[in-house]
Short mmCIF file of C-alpha atoms in Angstrom, two decimals:
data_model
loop_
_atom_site.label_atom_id
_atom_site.label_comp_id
_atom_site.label_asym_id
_atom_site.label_seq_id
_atom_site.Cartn_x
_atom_site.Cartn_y
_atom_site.Cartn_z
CA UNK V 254 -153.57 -154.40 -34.27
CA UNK V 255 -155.72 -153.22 -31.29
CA UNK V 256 -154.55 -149.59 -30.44
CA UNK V 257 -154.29 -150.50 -26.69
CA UNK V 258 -150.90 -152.20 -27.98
CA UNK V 259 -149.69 -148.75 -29.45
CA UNK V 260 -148.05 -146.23 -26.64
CA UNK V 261 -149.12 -143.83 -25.33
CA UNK V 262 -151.31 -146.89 -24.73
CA UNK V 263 -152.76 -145.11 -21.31
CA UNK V 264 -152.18 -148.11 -19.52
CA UNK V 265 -148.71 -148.52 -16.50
CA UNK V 266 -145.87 -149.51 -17.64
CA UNK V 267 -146.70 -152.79 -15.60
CA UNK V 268 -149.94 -153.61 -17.49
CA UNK V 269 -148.36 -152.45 -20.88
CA UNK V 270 -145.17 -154.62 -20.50
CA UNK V 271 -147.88 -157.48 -19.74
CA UNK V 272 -149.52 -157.70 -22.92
CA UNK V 273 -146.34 -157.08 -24.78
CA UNK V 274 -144.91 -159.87 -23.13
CA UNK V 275 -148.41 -162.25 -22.96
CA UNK V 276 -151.06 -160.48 -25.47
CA UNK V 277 -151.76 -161.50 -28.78
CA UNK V 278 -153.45 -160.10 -31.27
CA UNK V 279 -155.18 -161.17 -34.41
CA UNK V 280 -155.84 -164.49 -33.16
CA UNK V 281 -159.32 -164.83 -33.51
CA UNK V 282 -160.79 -163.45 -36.25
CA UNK V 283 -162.92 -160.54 -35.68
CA UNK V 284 -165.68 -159.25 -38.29
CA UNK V 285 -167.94 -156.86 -37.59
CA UNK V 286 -170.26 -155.68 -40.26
CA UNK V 287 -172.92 -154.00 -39.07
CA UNK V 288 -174.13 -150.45 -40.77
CA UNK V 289 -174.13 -147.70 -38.90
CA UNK V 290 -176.91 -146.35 -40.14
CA UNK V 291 -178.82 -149.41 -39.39
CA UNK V 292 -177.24 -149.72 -36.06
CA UNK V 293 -178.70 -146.24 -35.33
CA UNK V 294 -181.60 -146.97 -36.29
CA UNK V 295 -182.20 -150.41 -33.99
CA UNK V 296 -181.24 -148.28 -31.44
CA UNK V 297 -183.69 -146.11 -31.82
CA UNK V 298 -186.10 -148.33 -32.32
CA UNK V 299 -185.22 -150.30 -28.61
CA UNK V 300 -184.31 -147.59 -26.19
CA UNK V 301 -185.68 -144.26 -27.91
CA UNK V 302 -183.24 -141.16 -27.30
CA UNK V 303 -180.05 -142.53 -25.54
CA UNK V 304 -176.79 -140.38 -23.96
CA UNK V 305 -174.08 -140.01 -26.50
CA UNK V 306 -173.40 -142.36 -29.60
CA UNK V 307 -173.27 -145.78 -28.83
CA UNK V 308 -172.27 -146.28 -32.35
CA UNK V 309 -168.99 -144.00 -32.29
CA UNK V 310 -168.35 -145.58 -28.94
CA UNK V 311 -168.58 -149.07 -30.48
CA UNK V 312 -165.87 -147.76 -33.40
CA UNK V 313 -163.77 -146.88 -30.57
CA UNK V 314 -163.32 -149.89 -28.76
CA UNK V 315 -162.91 -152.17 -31.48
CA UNK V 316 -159.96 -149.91 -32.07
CA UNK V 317 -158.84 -149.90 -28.76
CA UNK V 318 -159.68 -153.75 -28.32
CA UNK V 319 -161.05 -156.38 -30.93
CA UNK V 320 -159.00 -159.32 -31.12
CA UNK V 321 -156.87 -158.96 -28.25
CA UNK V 322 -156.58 -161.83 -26.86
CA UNK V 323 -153.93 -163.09 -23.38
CA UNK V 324 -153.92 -165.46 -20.67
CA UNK V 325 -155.88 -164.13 -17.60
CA UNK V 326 -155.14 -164.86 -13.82
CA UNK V 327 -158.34 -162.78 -12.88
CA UNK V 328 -160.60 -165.15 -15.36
CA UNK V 329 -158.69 -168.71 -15.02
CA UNK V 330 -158.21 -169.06 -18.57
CA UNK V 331 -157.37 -167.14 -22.22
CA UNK V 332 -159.61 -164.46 -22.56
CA UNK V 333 -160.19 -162.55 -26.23
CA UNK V 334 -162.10 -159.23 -26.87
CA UNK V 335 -164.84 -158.92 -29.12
CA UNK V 336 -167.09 -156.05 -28.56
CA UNK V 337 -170.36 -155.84 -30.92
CA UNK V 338 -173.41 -153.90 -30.68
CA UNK V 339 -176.62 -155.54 -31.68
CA UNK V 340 -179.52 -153.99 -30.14
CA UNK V 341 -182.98 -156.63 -29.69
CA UNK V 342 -185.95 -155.50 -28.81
CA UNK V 343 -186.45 -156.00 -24.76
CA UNK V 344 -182.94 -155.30 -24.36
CA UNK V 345 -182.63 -153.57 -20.73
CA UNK V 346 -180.11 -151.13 -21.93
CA UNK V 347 -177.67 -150.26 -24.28
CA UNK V 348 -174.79 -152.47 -23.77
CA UNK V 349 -171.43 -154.32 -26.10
CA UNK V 350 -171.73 -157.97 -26.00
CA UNK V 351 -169.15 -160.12 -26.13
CA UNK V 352 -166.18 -157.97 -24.64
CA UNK V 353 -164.23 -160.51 -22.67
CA UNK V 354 -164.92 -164.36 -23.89
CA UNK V 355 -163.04 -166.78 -22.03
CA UNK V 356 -162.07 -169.75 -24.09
CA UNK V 357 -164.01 -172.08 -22.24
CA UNK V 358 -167.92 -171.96 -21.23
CA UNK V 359 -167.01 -172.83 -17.59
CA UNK V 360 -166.45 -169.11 -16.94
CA UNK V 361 -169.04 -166.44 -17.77
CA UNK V 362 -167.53 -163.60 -19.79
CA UNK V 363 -168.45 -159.80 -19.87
CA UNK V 364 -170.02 -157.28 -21.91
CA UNK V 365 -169.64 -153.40 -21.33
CA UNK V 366 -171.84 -150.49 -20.43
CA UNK V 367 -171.99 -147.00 -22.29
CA UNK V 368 -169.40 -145.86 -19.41
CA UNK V 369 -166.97 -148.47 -19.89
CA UNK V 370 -167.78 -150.79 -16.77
CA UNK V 371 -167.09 -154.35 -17.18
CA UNK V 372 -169.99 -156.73 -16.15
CA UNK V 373 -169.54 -160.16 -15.51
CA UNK V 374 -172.05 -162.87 -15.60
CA UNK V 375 -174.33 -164.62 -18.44
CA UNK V 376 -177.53 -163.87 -19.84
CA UNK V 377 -180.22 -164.15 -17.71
CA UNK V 378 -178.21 -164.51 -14.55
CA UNK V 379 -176.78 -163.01 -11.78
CA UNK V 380 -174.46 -160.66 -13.29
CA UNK V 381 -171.56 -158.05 -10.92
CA UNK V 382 -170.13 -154.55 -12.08
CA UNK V 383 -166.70 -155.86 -11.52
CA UNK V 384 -164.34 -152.78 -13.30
CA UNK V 385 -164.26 -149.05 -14.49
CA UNK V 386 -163.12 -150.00 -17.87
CA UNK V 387 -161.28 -153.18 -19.84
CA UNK V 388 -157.92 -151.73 -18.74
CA UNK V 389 -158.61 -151.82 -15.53
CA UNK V 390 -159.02 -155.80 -16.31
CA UNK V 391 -155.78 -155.88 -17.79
CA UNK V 392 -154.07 -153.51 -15.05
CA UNK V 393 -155.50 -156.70 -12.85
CA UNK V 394 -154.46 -159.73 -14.62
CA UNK V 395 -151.20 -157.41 -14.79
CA UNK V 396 -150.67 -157.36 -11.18
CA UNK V 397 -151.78 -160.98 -10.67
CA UNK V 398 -149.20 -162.57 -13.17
CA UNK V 399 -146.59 -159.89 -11.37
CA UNK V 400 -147.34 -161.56 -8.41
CA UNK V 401 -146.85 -165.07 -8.91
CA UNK V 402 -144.29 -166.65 -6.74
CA UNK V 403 -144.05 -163.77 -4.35
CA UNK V 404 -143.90 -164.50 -0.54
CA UNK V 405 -147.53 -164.25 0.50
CA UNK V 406 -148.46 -162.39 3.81
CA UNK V 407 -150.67 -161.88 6.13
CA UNK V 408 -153.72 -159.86 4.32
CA UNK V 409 -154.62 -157.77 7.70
CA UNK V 410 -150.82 -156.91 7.52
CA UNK V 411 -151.26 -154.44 4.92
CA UNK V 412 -154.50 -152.71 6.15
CA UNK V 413 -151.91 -149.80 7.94
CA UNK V 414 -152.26 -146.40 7.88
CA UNK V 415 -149.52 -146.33 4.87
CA UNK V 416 -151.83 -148.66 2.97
CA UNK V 417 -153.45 -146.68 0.09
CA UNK V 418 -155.16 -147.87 -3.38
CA UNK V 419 -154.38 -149.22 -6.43
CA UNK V 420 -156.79 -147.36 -8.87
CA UNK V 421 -155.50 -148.38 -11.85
CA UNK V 422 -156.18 -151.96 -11.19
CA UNK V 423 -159.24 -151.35 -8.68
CA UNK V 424 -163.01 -151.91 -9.60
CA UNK V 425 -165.92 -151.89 -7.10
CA UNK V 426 -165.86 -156.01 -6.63
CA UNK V 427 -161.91 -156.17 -7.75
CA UNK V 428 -159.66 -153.54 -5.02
CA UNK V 429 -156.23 -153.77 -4.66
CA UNK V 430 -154.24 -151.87 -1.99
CA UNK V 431 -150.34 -151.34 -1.00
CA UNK V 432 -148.56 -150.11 1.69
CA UNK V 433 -145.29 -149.66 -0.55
CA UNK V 434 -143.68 -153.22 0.60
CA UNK V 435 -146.60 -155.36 0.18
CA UNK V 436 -150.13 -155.80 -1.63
CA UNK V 437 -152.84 -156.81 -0.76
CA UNK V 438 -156.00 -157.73 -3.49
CA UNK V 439 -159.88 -158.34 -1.98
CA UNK V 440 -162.06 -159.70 -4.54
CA UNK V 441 -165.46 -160.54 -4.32
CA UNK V 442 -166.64 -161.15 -7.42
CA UNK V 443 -166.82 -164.91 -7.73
CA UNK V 444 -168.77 -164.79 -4.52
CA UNK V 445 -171.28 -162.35 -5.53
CA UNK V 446 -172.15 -164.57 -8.58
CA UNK V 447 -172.26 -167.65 -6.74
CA UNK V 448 -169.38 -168.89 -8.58
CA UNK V 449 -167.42 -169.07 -4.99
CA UNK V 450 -168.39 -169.64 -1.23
CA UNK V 451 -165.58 -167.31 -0.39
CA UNK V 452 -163.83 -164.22 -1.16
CA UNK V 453 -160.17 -163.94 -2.62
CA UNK V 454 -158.29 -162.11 0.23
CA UNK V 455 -154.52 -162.74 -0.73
CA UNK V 456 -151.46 -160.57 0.28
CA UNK V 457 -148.02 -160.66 -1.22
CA UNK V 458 -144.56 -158.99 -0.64
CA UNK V 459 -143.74 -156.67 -3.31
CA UNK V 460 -141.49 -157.57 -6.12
CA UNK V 461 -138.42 -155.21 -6.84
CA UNK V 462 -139.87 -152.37 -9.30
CA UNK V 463 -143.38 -153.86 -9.15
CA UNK V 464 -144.92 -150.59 -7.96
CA UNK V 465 -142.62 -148.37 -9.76
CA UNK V 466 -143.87 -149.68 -13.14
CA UNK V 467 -146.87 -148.17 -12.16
CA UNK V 468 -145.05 -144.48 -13.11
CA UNK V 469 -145.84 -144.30 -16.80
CA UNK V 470 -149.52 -143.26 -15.41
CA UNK V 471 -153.16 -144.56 -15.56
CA UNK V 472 -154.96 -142.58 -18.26
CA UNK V 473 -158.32 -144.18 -19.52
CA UNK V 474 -159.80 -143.84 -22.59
CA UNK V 475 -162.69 -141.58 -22.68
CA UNK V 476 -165.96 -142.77 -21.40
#
């Protein structure tokens, strides 16, 4: 079972009660066979010297993630998690393949840097930096599924001088901000892939408890 399941998971309460109540895991089957040694060796054999061990790193979050799998609000559809390594030569950069595959090919999915950050697009294409880390995905689709059925507001009504961010949940395409009685979420990814004409802009009244779940904290895993 994918350790991001087991407390202390590092994720809020909020995002942790999410996949408890909507993850699955196990689903898909996973293998991943690749030896390290050869692994290592590709590597070095693409990219020369890189930072850290991408190999390690790989072990890591297939521990953390591989075969998670739950219904996402930020995607449209079931996403699973499948990280792999598999280094080609011409490869740009060191990079896991395969992290987020929606279930459907209507939606491109998202492979992960060295550092953890989530980028969205398909080979070849325009692709967006859209999140830190997977949890920060899942601290999203958290707060989207939360939010369901709230009374929506105003967006510019929460731009105050109480309203502060959401980091847990916030990426540099994804932000999410709260004033303490609403919350707002500004999301440009879609756009910046061409995927949408317009931005997501959407503003809700906060649900009893919704930011208090928040209180278990918002530790990452290591980058």
């Amino acid at each position: 079972m994918p350790l991001v399941w087991e407390p202390p998971s590092g994720l809020t309460a909020r995002a942790a009660a999410f996949l408890r109540a909507h993850g699955r895991a196990g689903v898909v089957p996973v293998a991943y066979e690749h030896d390290d040694m050869e692994l290592r060796r590709r590597l070095l054999e693409v990219f020369g010297t890189v930072p850290g061990d991408p190999v390690a790193r790989l072990h890591e979050l297939r521990e953390r993630y591989a075969g998670l799998s739950w219904p996402s609000p930020f995607f449209g559809e079931q996403v699973f998690l499948d990280p792999v390594l598999d280094p080609e030569p011409g490869d740009p950069r060191v990079e896991f393949r395969s992290a987020v595959h929606p279930a459907t090919d209507g939606v491109p999915g998202a492979r992960l840097l060295l550092d953890g950050t989530v980028v969205i697009g398909r080979d070849g294409e325009p692709e967006v930096s859209a999140f830190p880390s997977l949890d920060h995905l899942i601290e999203t689709d958290a707060l989207l599924h939360a939010l369901r059925g709230a009374p929506e507001l105003d967006p510019a009504e929460v731009d105050g001088a109480a309203a502060r961010p959401i980091p847990e949940a916030s990426g540099p395409t994804s932000r999410w901000w709260t004033d303490g009685r609403a919350v707002r979420h500004l999301d440009t990814t879609w756009v910046e892939l061409g995927d949408s004409p317009l931005p997501t802009d959407r503003a809700w009244a906060a649900p009893a408890g919704l930011l208090a779940a928040a209180s278990e904290g918002s530790g990452r895993m290591p980058a």
